mmCIF file of C-alpha atoms in Angstrom:
data_model
loop_
_atom_site.group_PDB
_atom_site.id
_atom_site.type_symbol
_atom_site.label_atom_id
_atom_site.label_comp_id
_atom_site.label_asym_id
_atom_site.label_seq_id
_atom_site.Cartn_x
_atom_site.Cartn_y
_atom_site.Cartn_z
ATOM 1 C CA MET A 1 -0.274 -0.162 -0.059
ATOM 2 C CA ALA A 2 1.097 3.299 -0.966
ATOM 3 C CA THR A 3 2.019 5.556 1.615
ATOM 4 C CA SER A 4 -0.797 8.557 -0.360
ATOM 5 C CA ASP A 5 -3.477 5.295 0.658
ATOM 6 C CA TYR A 6 -2.220 4.942 4.676
ATOM 7 C CA ALA A 7 -2.985 8.683 4.730
ATOM 8 C CA LYS A 8 -6.178 8.662 2.841
ATOM 9 C CA ALA A 9 -7.378 5.632 5.427
ATOM 10 C CA LEU A 10 -6.860 8.296 8.019
ATOM 11 C CA GLY A 11 -8.343 10.639 6.234
ATOM 12 C CA ASN A 12 -10.982 8.444 6.302
ATOM 13 C CA ARG A 13 -10.783 8.386 10.089
ATOM 14 C CA LEU A 14 -10.439 11.675 11.273
ATOM 15 C CA ARG A 15 -13.596 12.312 8.536
ATOM 16 C CA ASP A 16 -15.407 9.565 10.244
ATOM 17 C CA ILE A 17 -15.093 10.504 14.401
ATOM 18 C CA ARG A 18 -15.663 13.915 13.302
ATOM 19 C CA MET A 19 -19.312 13.134 12.083
ATOM 20 C CA GLN A 20 -19.068 10.506 15.234
ATOM 21 C CA GLN A 21 -18.891 14.051 17.561
ATOM 22 C CA GLY A 22 -21.836 15.700 14.862
ATOM 23 C CA LEU A 23 -19.397 17.944 13.497
ATOM 24 C CA SER A 24 -19.661 19.694 9.591
ATOM 25 C CA LEU A 25 -16.005 21.414 8.547
ATOM 26 C CA GLN A 26 -17.830 24.049 9.507
ATOM 27 C CA GLY A 27 -18.149 22.908 12.890
ATOM 28 C CA VAL A 28 -15.486 22.526 13.867
ATOM 29 C CA GLU A 29 -14.106 25.279 13.107
ATOM 30 C CA ASP A 30 -16.511 27.565 14.408
ATOM 31 C CA LYS A 31 -16.255 25.164 18.274
ATOM 32 C CA SER A 32 -12.372 25.590 17.628
ATOM 33 C CA GLY A 33 -12.628 29.505 17.667
ATOM 34 C CA GLY A 34 -10.882 28.738 14.051
ATOM 35 C CA LYS A 35 -7.829 27.241 15.340
ATOM 36 C CA TRP A 36 -8.660 24.594 13.359
ATOM 37 C CA LYS A 37 -10.040 25.561 9.379
ATOM 38 C CA ALA A 38 -12.412 23.903 8.100
ATOM 39 C CA VAL A 39 -10.583 23.778 4.824
ATOM 40 C CA VAL A 40 -6.692 22.742 6.149
ATOM 41 C CA ILE A 41 -9.689 19.804 7.903
ATOM 42 C CA GLY A 42 -10.791 18.976 4.712
ATOM 43 C CA SER A 43 -7.056 18.397 3.317
ATOM 44 C CA TYR A 44 -6.727 16.724 5.870
ATOM 45 C CA GLU A 45 -10.117 14.232 6.568
ATOM 46 C CA ARG A 46 -9.215 14.370 1.738
ATOM 47 C CA GLY A 47 -5.250 13.049 2.153
ATOM 48 C CA ASP A 48 -4.306 15.592 0.748
ATOM 49 C CA ARG A 49 -2.032 16.806 3.119
ATOM 50 C CA SER A 50 0.031 15.580 5.692
ATOM 51 C CA ILE A 51 -0.082 15.898 9.243
ATOM 52 C CA THR A 52 2.339 16.360 12.033
ATOM 53 C CA VAL A 53 2.425 15.151 14.480
ATOM 54 C CA SER A 54 1.714 17.446 16.881
ATOM 55 C CA ARG A 55 -1.359 18.466 15.476
ATOM 56 C CA LEU A 56 -2.537 15.299 15.343
ATOM 57 C CA ALA A 57 -1.651 15.049 18.698
ATOM 58 C CA GLU A 58 -3.712 17.916 19.113
ATOM 59 C CA LEU A 59 -6.490 17.636 17.471
ATOM 60 C CA ALA A 60 -6.623 13.819 18.577
ATOM 61 C CA ASP A 61 -6.460 16.490 22.038
ATOM 62 C CA PHE A 62 -9.762 18.881 20.569
ATOM 63 C CA TYR A 63 -12.604 15.750 19.948
ATOM 64 C CA ARG A 64 -11.035 14.593 23.102
ATOM 65 C CA ILE A 65 -9.994 11.018 22.387
ATOM 66 C CA PRO A 66 -6.378 9.497 22.672
ATOM 67 C CA VAL A 67 -4.148 9.748 19.426
ATOM 68 C CA SER A 68 -4.781 6.018 18.358
ATOM 69 C CA GLU A 69 -8.112 6.178 17.976
ATOM 70 C CA LEU A 70 -7.349 8.424 14.963
ATOM 71 C CA LEU A 71 -5.299 5.425 12.798
ATOM 72 C CA PRO A 72 -7.379 3.669 10.975
ATOM 73 C CA GLU A 73 -7.988 -0.252 12.125
ATOM 74 C CA GLY A 74 -7.069 -3.410 9.892
ATOM 75 C CA VAL A 75 -4.976 -0.825 7.347
ATOM 76 C CA PRO A 76 -1.379 -1.725 6.167
ATOM 77 C CA LEU A 77 1.231 0.662 6.086
ATOM 78 C CA PRO A 78 2.716 1.747 3.710
ATOM 79 C CA VAL A 79 5.761 -1.319 3.123
ATOM 80 C CA GLU A 80 9.396 -1.072 4.880
ATOM 81 C CA GLN A 81 11.191 -3.410 7.440
ATOM 82 C CA ALA A 82 10.362 -2.683 10.424
ATOM 83 C CA GLU A 83 13.450 -3.756 13.231
ATOM 84 C CA LYS A 84 11.649 -4.489 17.534
ATOM 85 C CA ILE A 85 14.582 -1.428 18.578
ATOM 86 C CA VAL A 86 15.844 -0.935 22.511
ATOM 87 C CA LEU A 87 14.517 2.125 23.622
ATOM 88 C CA ASN A 88 16.721 3.775 26.807
ATOM 89 C CA LEU A 89 14.234 4.580 29.104
ATOM 90 C CA GLU A 90 15.630 7.298 30.755
ATOM 91 C CA ALA A 91 17.718 9.250 28.619
ATOM 92 C CA LEU A 92 14.202 9.760 26.919
ATOM 93 C CA TYR A 93 12.694 10.423 29.974
ATOM 94 C CA ASP A 94 15.632 13.223 30.827
ATOM 95 C CA HIS A 95 15.584 14.544 27.509
ATOM 96 C CA PRO A 96 14.412 17.903 27.501
ATOM 97 C CA ASP A 97 12.993 17.833 23.604
ATOM 98 C CA SER A 98 9.613 17.835 22.902
ATOM 99 C CA ASP A 99 9.777 16.397 20.167
ATOM 100 C CA LEU A 100 10.225 12.913 21.966
ATOM 101 C CA GLU A 101 6.938 13.473 23.634
ATOM 102 C CA HIS A 102 5.128 11.045 22.194
ATOM 103 C CA VAL A 103 7.733 8.618 21.637
ATOM 104 C CA ALA A 104 8.375 8.998 26.303
ATOM 105 C CA LYS A 105 4.198 8.685 25.512
ATOM 106 C CA LEU A 106 4.248 4.983 23.958
ATOM 107 C CA ALA A 107 6.482 4.071 25.802
ATOM 108 C CA ARG A 108 4.419 4.605 29.149
ATOM 109 C CA SER A 109 1.651 2.885 27.373
ATOM 110 C CA ILE A 110 3.324 0.182 26.795
ATOM 111 C CA GLN A 111 5.370 -0.374 30.202
ATOM 112 C CA GLN A 112 2.236 -0.032 31.213
ATOM 113 C CA ARG A 113 0.167 -2.481 29.132
ATOM 114 C CA ARG A 114 3.326 -5.056 29.939
ATOM 115 C CA GLY A 115 3.711 -4.653 33.722
ATOM 116 C CA ASP A 116 7.189 -3.215 32.310
ATOM 117 C CA TYR A 117 9.152 -1.146 35.202
ATOM 118 C CA ASN A 118 12.689 -1.478 35.211
ATOM 119 C CA GLY A 119 12.743 1.275 34.879
ATOM 120 C CA ARG A 120 16.246 1.731 32.463
ATOM 121 C CA ILE A 121 15.735 0.023 28.334
ATOM 122 C CA LEU A 122 11.846 -1.168 26.434
ATOM 123 C CA SER A 123 11.860 -2.844 23.600
ATOM 124 C CA ILE A 124 9.402 -1.296 20.818
ATOM 125 C CA ARG A 125 8.297 -4.285 18.709
ATOM 126 C CA ALA A 126 7.159 -3.446 14.717
ATOM 127 C CA ASP A 127 3.878 -2.315 15.294
ATOM 128 C CA ASP A 128 4.450 -0.239 17.515
ATOM 129 C CA LEU A 129 7.924 1.133 15.681
ATOM 130 C CA TYR A 130 5.220 1.938 12.506
ATOM 131 C CA THR A 131 2.631 3.489 14.533
ATOM 132 C CA LEU A 132 4.881 5.494 15.858
ATOM 133 C CA ALA A 133 6.579 6.778 12.520
ATOM 134 C CA VAL A 134 3.425 7.363 10.756
ATOM 135 C CA VAL A 135 2.292 9.608 13.992
ATOM 136 C CA TYR A 136 5.406 10.884 12.469
ATOM 137 C CA SER A 137 4.787 11.602 9.406
ATOM 138 C CA THR A 138 7.990 9.137 8.549
ATOM 139 C CA THR A 139 9.270 6.337 7.728
ATOM 140 C CA PRO A 140 10.279 2.710 10.325
ATOM 141 C CA SER A 141 13.851 3.396 9.467
ATOM 142 C CA GLY A 142 13.042 7.080 9.905
ATOM 143 C CA LEU A 143 11.811 7.211 13.001
ATOM 144 C CA ILE A 144 14.916 4.834 14.318
ATOM 145 C CA GLU A 145 17.480 7.515 12.368
ATOM 146 C CA LYS A 146 15.635 10.340 14.097
ATOM 147 C CA LEU A 147 15.851 8.529 17.305
ATOM 148 C CA GLU A 148 19.882 7.650 17.170
ATOM 149 C CA ASP A 149 20.230 11.422 16.308
ATOM 150 C CA PHE A 150 18.203 11.999 20.435
ATOM 151 C CA GLY A 151 20.846 9.474 21.739
ATOM 152 C CA VAL A 152 17.288 7.503 22.774
ATOM 153 C CA LEU A 153 18.333 3.602 20.988
ATOM 154 C CA VAL A 154 20.171 0.857 22.330
ATOM 155 C CA HIS A 155 22.003 -0.481 20.021
ATOM 156 C CA ASP A 156 24.771 -3.114 22.289
ATOM 157 C CA LEU A 157 22.376 -4.178 25.494
ATOM 158 C CA GLN A 158 26.169 -5.982 27.173
ATOM 159 C CA ALA A 159 27.495 -2.586 26.560
ATOM 160 C CA PHE A 160 24.790 -1.181 28.084
ATOM 161 C CA PHE A 161 24.351 -3.047 31.371
ATOM 162 C CA ALA A 162 28.501 -3.187 30.999
ATOM 163 C CA SER A 163 29.050 0.238 31.796
ATOM 164 C CA ASP A 164 26.154 0.036 35.483
ATOM 165 C CA SER A 165 28.827 -2.178 36.861
ATOM 166 C CA GLU A 166 31.716 -0.089 36.386
#
């Protein structure tokens, strides 16, 4: 499935949520006090315009639903081989860049779902990596590169844990 197909599926989901809430495009603009322009929401819904992670989160807040509810279910994401990655939770949670906010939220959610509170590392499975990549409007490999740049990935678990014993 092409990226534009996924954008259209995401747009359909956005439209479904808006309509479930009984809002027209103009109704969204009116209810938001002009923060969300009808033409912009319409272009997101048609898949003509990409939505950034921060705007998707803001739209979810506006609709008062979790971001995950805006993502289309059962729609294959753009094809790219994804790998499992390991996050350094200390580095992630202490990182000052707000760009990592959604990664941190997802990590906390995964920890809660798994009951995994070791507090040091967390493996992120391919499906979660795909979801994050969509939220950040990138590919899984693009997201991995971004996370590497931020210094929040663990590449060598033995070296990571060996640094504790020194």
